[in-house]
Amino acid sequence: MSPLDAAASAAAASPDVRDTVEYRAAWDLELWKAVQVDRFRKQLERQKNAALVRLESAIRQREKAAKVELARRAQTVTAREAAVEAAEAHLAAQQSRLAEMEKDLRRTRQQLMDAQQRVEDEVRAQVRLANDTIAHRARLLEERVNAAESQAKRAEERQRRAQQDYLTLYEAFSRARSQQLTSATTNANDLLGVSPCTGAGASTAMQLGQLRAHWDAEHQRQLDREEQRHTAEVAAMKGCCRELAEQNHRLTAALARRREQLRRVQSTACAAASAAAAATKPSASLAPAMHTTTGETPEPITRELHRLAMERISLVDGSSGAVRETDAVIVRMDSRMRDLRQQLVAAGSDNTRGDGTE
């Protein structure tokens, strides 16, 4: 029963009470309470409806945001799946390319071995040819020297014989001339009865002096010619000896430079290989993973890199210009060496990252 109904029943029970002040005050109070309760109930109903509307709106917004986030995550997962598939395809392509590169490397290695063998054969042939040429020139020079000495001895012998023949002929001519003059003078004296003419003896002595001067001049010219020829032969012999000595010195110096260069190259390559091996030494926990991803451990890669570097140096520096740095063989070797260095760097970075995570 509401307060109004209670007040009405009370008023009906006692009609006299309605006219009292207390009754009217109570009536007004109850009426005010009823009004206030009704107003509060309506206000509560409005607040409840507003709260329900806000709650529904918040629920819808959250549902919408959750759907958007779910769609975004679905797209991200789809993109990652596509990236994984692309990475798998790229990895398969890389494995195929690596197999082709290994085949190319084996073929290139065989070509390099053949080229190195050819270069070594050519170098040995050139060395043998140079040694044979030097020995042949030395023999020719020795033969020429011996021939020049023999010719000089024969010339001296001919000169000595010619001088002896000349002296013999001169003495015979002098005796014959003297006998002729003596007989002529005797006959003239016998016929004319006069003393021998002193003018004939003077004329004969003058002729003999002219003959001796002519023979001396001719002998001196022959001696000068022989001396000039002998001097020219000796100069040529000295020039050949000097040329052979210079060539021997050049070959010795080139051989020494080559040995020193090979020693420096070997020491540099060994030091680089040791440094690379020390810098890229893998840990025990990362060795299986590295072996499965790269197919090779850093130590074989370092040995292969060292071998390629030595072969490249021997081909470029030891071929005397037959193999240049722009040739296809050297270009492929450089490409393979760059790939091996990248693998070493990747292995070293993986090792460092693995040590940091542990």
Coordinates of C-alpha atoms in Angstrom, one line a residue:
M1 CA 0.0 0.0 0.0
S2 CA 1.4 3.4 -1.0
P3 CA 1.5 6.4 1.5
L4 CA -1.3 8.1 -0.3
D5 CA -3.6 5.1 0.1
A6 CA -2.6 4.9 3.8
A7 CA -3.3 8.6 4.2
A8 CA -6.7 8.3 2.5
S9 CA -7.7 5.3 4.6
A10 CA -6.6 7.1 7.7
A11 CA -8.7 10.1 6.7
A12 CA -11.7 8.0 6.0
A13 CA -11.4 6.3 9.4
S14 CA -11.2 9.5 11.3
P15 CA -12.7 12.4 9.4
D16 CA -11.9 14.7 12.2
V17 CA -8.1 14.3 11.8
R18 CA -8.0 15.6 8.2
D19 CA -8.6 19.1 9.4
T20 CA -5.7 19.2 11.7
V21 CA -2.4 20.8 10.9
E22 CA -0.4 17.7 11.6
Y23 CA -2.6 15.8 9.2
R24 CA -2.1 18.3 6.5
A25 CA 1.7 18.5 7.2
A26 CA 1.9 14.7 7.1
W27 CA -0.2 14.7 4.0
D28 CA 2.1 17.2 2.3
L29 CA 5.2 15.3 3.4
E30 CA 3.9 12.0 2.1
L31 CA 2.9 13.7 -1.1
W32 CA 6.3 15.3 -1.4
K33 CA 8.0 11.9 -0.7
A34 CA 5.8 10.3 -3.4
V35 CA 6.7 13.0 -5.9
Q36 CA 10.4 12.7 -5.0
V37 CA 10.3 8.9 -5.3
D38 CA 8.6 9.1 -8.6
R39 CA 11.1 11.7 -9.9
F40 CA 14.1 9.7 -8.6
R41 CA 12.7 6.5 -10.2
K42 CA 12.3 8.3 -13.5
Q43 CA 15.8 9.8 -13.2
L44 CA 17.2 6.4 -12.3
E45 CA 15.5 4.9 -15.3
R46 CA 16.9 7.6 -17.6
Q47 CA 20.4 7.1 -16.2
K48 CA 20.0 3.3 -16.6
N49 CA 19.0 3.7 -20.2
A50 CA 21.9 6.1 -20.9
A51 CA 24.3 3.7 -19.2
L52 CA 23.0 0.8 -21.3
V53 CA 23.3 2.9 -24.4
R54 CA 26.9 3.9 -23.6
L55 CA 27.7 0.3 -22.7
E56 CA 26.3 -1.0 -26.0
S57 CA 28.2 1.7 -27.9
A58 CA 31.5 0.7 -26.1
I59 CA 30.9 -2.9 -26.7
R60 CA 30.3 -2.2 -30.4
Q61 CA 33.4 -0.1 -30.6
R62 CA 35.5 -2.7 -28.9
E63 CA 34.0 -5.4 -31.2
K64 CA 34.8 -3.3 -34.2
A65 CA 38.4 -2.6 -33.0
A66 CA 38.8 -6.3 -32.3
K67 CA 37.7 -7.2 -35.8
V68 CA 40.0 -4.6 -37.3
E69 CA 43.0 -5.9 -35.3
L70 CA 42.1 -9.5 -36.2
A71 CA 42.0 -8.6 -39.9
R72 CA 45.3 -6.8 -39.6
R73 CA 46.9 -9.8 -37.9
A74 CA 45.4 -12.1 -40.5
Q75 CA 47.0 -9.9 -43.2
T76 CA 50.3 -9.9 -41.3
V77 CA 50.3 -13.7 -41.1
T78 CA 49.4 -13.9 -44.8
A79 CA 52.3 -11.6 -45.7
R80 CA 54.7 -13.6 -43.5
E81 CA 53.6 -16.8 -45.1
A82 CA 54.2 -15.3 -48.5
A83 CA 57.6 -14.0 -47.3
V84 CA 58.5 -17.5 -46.0
E85 CA 57.4 -19.1 -49.3
A86 CA 59.5 -16.5 -51.2
A87 CA 62.5 -17.1 -48.9
E88 CA 62.1 -20.9 -49.5
A89 CA 62.0 -20.3 -53.2
H90 CA 65.0 -18.0 -53.0
L91 CA 66.9 -20.5 -50.9
A92 CA 66.1 -23.3 -53.4
A93 CA 67.4 -21.0 -56.2
Q94 CA 70.5 -20.2 -54.2
Q95 CA 71.1 -23.9 -53.6
S96 CA 70.7 -24.6 -57.3
R97 CA 73.0 -21.7 -58.1
L98 CA 75.5 -22.9 -55.5
A99 CA 75.5 -26.3 -57.2
E100 CA 76.2 -24.7 -60.5
M101 CA 78.9 -22.6 -59.0
E102 CA 80.5 -25.7 -57.5
K103 CA 80.4 -27.4 -60.9
D104 CA 81.9 -24.2 -62.4
L105 CA 84.5 -24.1 -59.7
R106 CA 85.5 -27.7 -60.3
R107 CA 85.8 -27.0 -64.0
T108 CA 87.7 -23.8 -63.4
R109 CA 90.0 -25.5 -61.0
Q110 CA 90.7 -28.2 -63.6
Q111 CA 91.3 -25.4 -66.2
L112 CA 93.6 -23.6 -63.7
M113 CA 95.6 -26.8 -63.0
D114 CA 95.9 -27.3 -66.8
A115 CA 96.9 -23.7 -67.3
Q116 CA 99.4 -23.9 -64.4
Q117 CA 100.9 -27.1 -65.9
R118 CA 101.1 -25.4 -69.3
V119 CA 102.8 -22.4 -67.8
E120 CA 105.2 -24.5 -65.8
D121 CA 106.0 -26.5 -68.9
E122 CA 106.5 -23.3 -70.9
V123 CA 108.7 -21.8 -68.1
R124 CA 110.8 -25.0 -67.9
A125 CA 111.1 -25.0 -71.7
Q126 CA 112.1 -21.3 -71.7
V127 CA 114.7 -22.0 -69.0
R128 CA 116.1 -25.0 -70.9
L129 CA 116.1 -22.9 -74.1
A130 CA 117.9 -20.1 -72.3
N131 CA 120.4 -22.5 -70.8
D132 CA 121.0 -24.1 -74.2
T133 CA 121.3 -20.7 -75.9
I134 CA 123.8 -19.6 -73.3
A135 CA 125.8 -22.8 -73.5
H136 CA 125.7 -22.6 -77.3
R137 CA 126.8 -19.0 -77.3
A138 CA 129.6 -19.8 -74.9
R139 CA 130.7 -22.7 -77.1
L140 CA 130.6 -20.5 -80.2
L141 CA 132.5 -17.8 -78.4
E142 CA 135.1 -20.2 -77.2
E143 CA 135.4 -21.6 -80.7
R144 CA 135.7 -18.1 -82.1
V145 CA 138.4 -17.3 -79.5
N146 CA 140.3 -20.5 -80.3
A147 CA 139.9 -19.8 -84.1
A148 CA 141.1 -16.2 -83.6
E149 CA 144.1 -17.5 -81.6
S150 CA 144.8 -20.1 -84.2
Q151 CA 144.4 -17.6 -87.0
A152 CA 146.8 -15.2 -85.2
K153 CA 149.3 -18.0 -84.8
R154 CA 149.0 -18.9 -88.4
A155 CA 149.3 -15.3 -89.4
E156 CA 152.5 -15.0 -87.3
E157 CA 153.8 -18.2 -88.8
R158 CA 153.0 -16.9 -92.4
Q159 CA 154.6 -13.6 -91.5
R160 CA 157.7 -15.3 -90.2
R161 CA 157.9 -17.6 -93.3
A162 CA 157.4 -14.6 -95.6
Q163 CA 160.1 -12.7 -93.8
Q164 CA 162.5 -15.6 -94.1
D165 CA 161.6 -16.1 -97.8
Y166 CA 162.0 -12.4 -98.4
L167 CA 165.4 -12.4 -96.6
T168 CA 166.4 -15.5 -98.6
L169 CA 165.3 -14.0 -101.9
Y170 CA 166.9 -10.7 -101.0
E171 CA 170.2 -12.3 -100.2
A172 CA 170.0 -14.3 -103.4
F173 CA 169.1 -11.2 -105.3
S174 CA 171.9 -9.3 -103.7
R175 CA 174.4 -12.0 -104.5
A176 CA 173.1 -12.3 -108.1
R177 CA 173.2 -8.5 -108.5
S178 CA 176.6 -8.3 -107.0
Q179 CA 177.9 -11.0 -109.2
Q180 CA 176.2 -9.4 -112.3
L181 CA 177.7 -6.0 -111.4
T182 CA 181.1 -7.5 -110.7
S183 CA 181.1 -9.4 -113.9
A184 CA 179.9 -6.4 -115.9
T185 CA 182.5 -4.1 -114.3
T186 CA 185.2 -6.7 -114.9
N187 CA 184.2 -7.0 -118.5
A188 CA 184.0 -3.2 -118.9
N189 CA 187.4 -2.8 -117.4
D190 CA 188.8 -5.4 -119.6
L191 CA 187.3 -3.8 -122.6
L192 CA 187.8 -0.2 -121.8
G193 CA 190.7 -0.5 -119.5
V194 CA 189.2 1.9 -116.9
S195 CA 188.5 1.6 -113.2
P196 CA 185.1 0.5 -112.0
C197 CA 182.4 3.1 -112.0
T198 CA 181.5 4.2 -108.6
G199 CA 178.0 5.5 -109.9
A200 CA 176.7 1.9 -110.6
G201 CA 177.4 0.8 -107.1
A202 CA 175.6 3.8 -105.7
S203 CA 172.6 3.2 -108.0
T204 CA 172.4 -0.4 -106.9
A205 CA 172.6 0.5 -103.2
M206 CA 169.8 3.1 -103.8
Q207 CA 167.6 0.4 -105.4
L208 CA 168.2 -2.0 -102.5
G209 CA 167.3 0.7 -100.0
Q210 CA 164.1 1.4 -101.9
L211 CA 163.2 -2.3 -102.0
R212 CA 163.9 -2.6 -98.3
A213 CA 161.8 0.5 -97.5
H214 CA 158.9 -0.9 -99.6
W215 CA 159.2 -4.3 -97.9
D216 CA 159.2 -2.7 -94.5
A217 CA 156.2 -0.6 -95.3
E218 CA 154.3 -3.6 -96.7
H219 CA 155.3 -5.7 -93.7
Q220 CA 154.1 -2.9 -91.3
R221 CA 150.8 -2.6 -93.2
Q222 CA 150.3 -6.3 -93.0
L223 CA 151.1 -6.3 -89.3
D224 CA 148.7 -3.4 -88.8
R225 CA 145.9 -5.2 -90.6
E226 CA 146.5 -8.4 -88.6
E227 CA 146.6 -6.4 -85.3
Q228 CA 143.4 -4.5 -86.2
R229 CA 141.6 -7.8 -87.1
H230 CA 142.9 -9.4 -83.9
T231 CA 141.8 -6.3 -81.9
A232 CA 138.3 -6.4 -83.5
E233 CA 138.0 -10.1 -82.8
V234 CA 139.1 -9.6 -79.2
A235 CA 136.6 -6.7 -78.8
A236 CA 133.8 -8.7 -80.2
M237 CA 134.8 -11.6 -77.9
K238 CA 134.8 -9.2 -75.0
G239 CA 131.4 -7.8 -76.0
C240 CA 129.9 -11.3 -76.2
C241 CA 131.4 -12.2 -72.9
R242 CA 130.0 -9.0 -71.4
E243 CA 126.6 -9.6 -73.0
L244 CA 126.6 -13.2 -71.6
A245 CA 127.7 -12.0 -68.2
E246 CA 125.0 -9.3 -68.2
Q247 CA 122.4 -11.8 -69.3
N248 CA 123.5 -14.2 -66.6
H249 CA 123.3 -11.4 -64.1
R250 CA 119.8 -10.5 -65.2
L251 CA 118.7 -14.1 -65.1
T252 CA 120.2 -14.5 -61.6
A253 CA 118.6 -11.3 -60.4
A254 CA 115.2 -12.3 -61.9
L255 CA 115.4 -15.7 -60.3
A256 CA 116.3 -14.1 -56.9
R257 CA 113.4 -11.6 -57.3
R258 CA 111.1 -14.4 -58.2
R259 CA 112.1 -16.5 -55.2
E260 CA 111.8 -13.5 -52.9
Q261 CA 108.4 -12.7 -54.3
L262 CA 107.2 -16.2 -53.9
R263 CA 108.5 -16.2 -50.3
R264 CA 106.7 -13.0 -49.5
V265 CA 103.5 -14.1 -51.2
Q266 CA 103.6 -17.4 -49.2
S267 CA 104.3 -15.7 -45.9
T268 CA 101.5 -13.0 -46.6
A269 CA 99.0 -15.7 -47.6
C270 CA 99.9 -17.8 -44.6
A271 CA 99.5 -14.8 -42.3
A272 CA 96.2 -13.8 -43.9
A273 CA 94.9 -17.4 -43.6
S274 CA 96.0 -17.6 -40.0
A275 CA 94.3 -14.3 -39.2
A276 CA 91.1 -15.3 -41.0
A277 CA 91.0 -18.6 -39.3
A278 CA 91.6 -17.0 -35.8
A279 CA 88.9 -14.4 -36.5
T280 CA 86.3 -16.8 -37.8
K281 CA 86.9 -19.8 -35.4
P282 CA 83.3 -21.1 -34.7
S283 CA 82.1 -22.2 -31.3
A284 CA 81.1 -25.8 -30.6
S285 CA 77.4 -25.0 -30.2
L286 CA 77.2 -23.1 -33.5
A287 CA 79.2 -25.6 -35.6
P288 CA 76.3 -27.9 -36.6
A289 CA 74.0 -25.0 -37.5
M290 CA 76.7 -23.4 -39.6
H291 CA 77.5 -26.6 -41.3
T292 CA 73.8 -27.1 -42.3
T293 CA 73.4 -23.6 -43.6
T294 CA 76.6 -23.0 -45.5
G295 CA 77.6 -26.6 -46.2
E296 CA 81.2 -25.8 -45.2
T297 CA 83.0 -24.9 -42.0
P298 CA 85.2 -21.8 -41.9
E299 CA 88.4 -23.8 -41.8
P300 CA 87.9 -25.5 -45.2
I301 CA 86.7 -22.1 -46.6
T302 CA 89.9 -20.5 -45.4
R303 CA 92.0 -23.3 -46.9
E304 CA 90.1 -22.9 -50.2
L305 CA 90.5 -19.1 -50.1
H306 CA 94.2 -19.5 -49.5
R307 CA 94.6 -22.0 -52.3
L308 CA 92.7 -19.8 -54.8
A309 CA 94.9 -16.8 -53.8
M310 CA 98.1 -18.8 -54.3
E311 CA 96.9 -20.1 -57.7
R312 CA 95.8 -16.6 -58.8
I313 CA 99.2 -15.2 -57.8
S314 CA 101.1 -18.0 -59.5
L315 CA 99.0 -17.5 -62.7
V316 CA 99.2 -13.7 -62.9
D317 CA 102.8 -13.2 -61.7
G318 CA 104.3 -16.5 -63.0
S319 CA 102.9 -16.5 -66.5
S320 CA 105.2 -13.6 -67.8
G321 CA 102.1 -11.8 -69.1
A322 CA 100.4 -14.8 -70.7
V323 CA 97.5 -14.6 -68.1
R324 CA 96.1 -11.2 -67.3
E325 CA 93.7 -10.1 -64.6
T326 CA 91.0 -9.4 -67.1
D327 CA 90.9 -13.1 -68.3
A328 CA 87.8 -15.1 -67.6
V329 CA 89.7 -17.5 -65.4
I330 CA 91.0 -14.8 -63.1
V331 CA 87.6 -13.1 -63.1
R332 CA 85.9 -16.3 -62.0
M333 CA 88.5 -16.8 -59.4
D334 CA 88.0 -13.3 -58.0
S335 CA 84.2 -13.9 -57.9
R336 CA 84.7 -17.2 -56.0
M337 CA 87.1 -15.5 -53.6
R338 CA 84.6 -12.7 -52.9
D339 CA 81.9 -15.3 -52.2
L340 CA 84.2 -17.2 -49.8
R341 CA 85.1 -14.0 -48.0
Q342 CA 81.4 -13.1 -47.6
Q343 CA 80.8 -16.6 -46.2
L344 CA 83.7 -16.1 -43.7
V345 CA 82.3 -12.7 -42.7
A346 CA 78.8 -14.2 -42.3
A347 CA 80.2 -17.1 -40.2
G348 CA 82.2 -14.6 -38.0
S349 CA 79.1 -12.4 -37.5
D350 CA 77.0 -15.5 -36.6
N351 CA 79.6 -16.6 -34.2
T352 CA 79.8 -13.2 -32.5
R353 CA 76.0 -13.0 -32.4
G354 CA 75.8 -16.5 -30.9
D355 CA 78.3 -15.6 -28.2
G356 CA 76.4 -12.5 -27.3
T357 CA 73.1 -14.3 -27.0
E358 CA 74.6 -17.0 -24.8

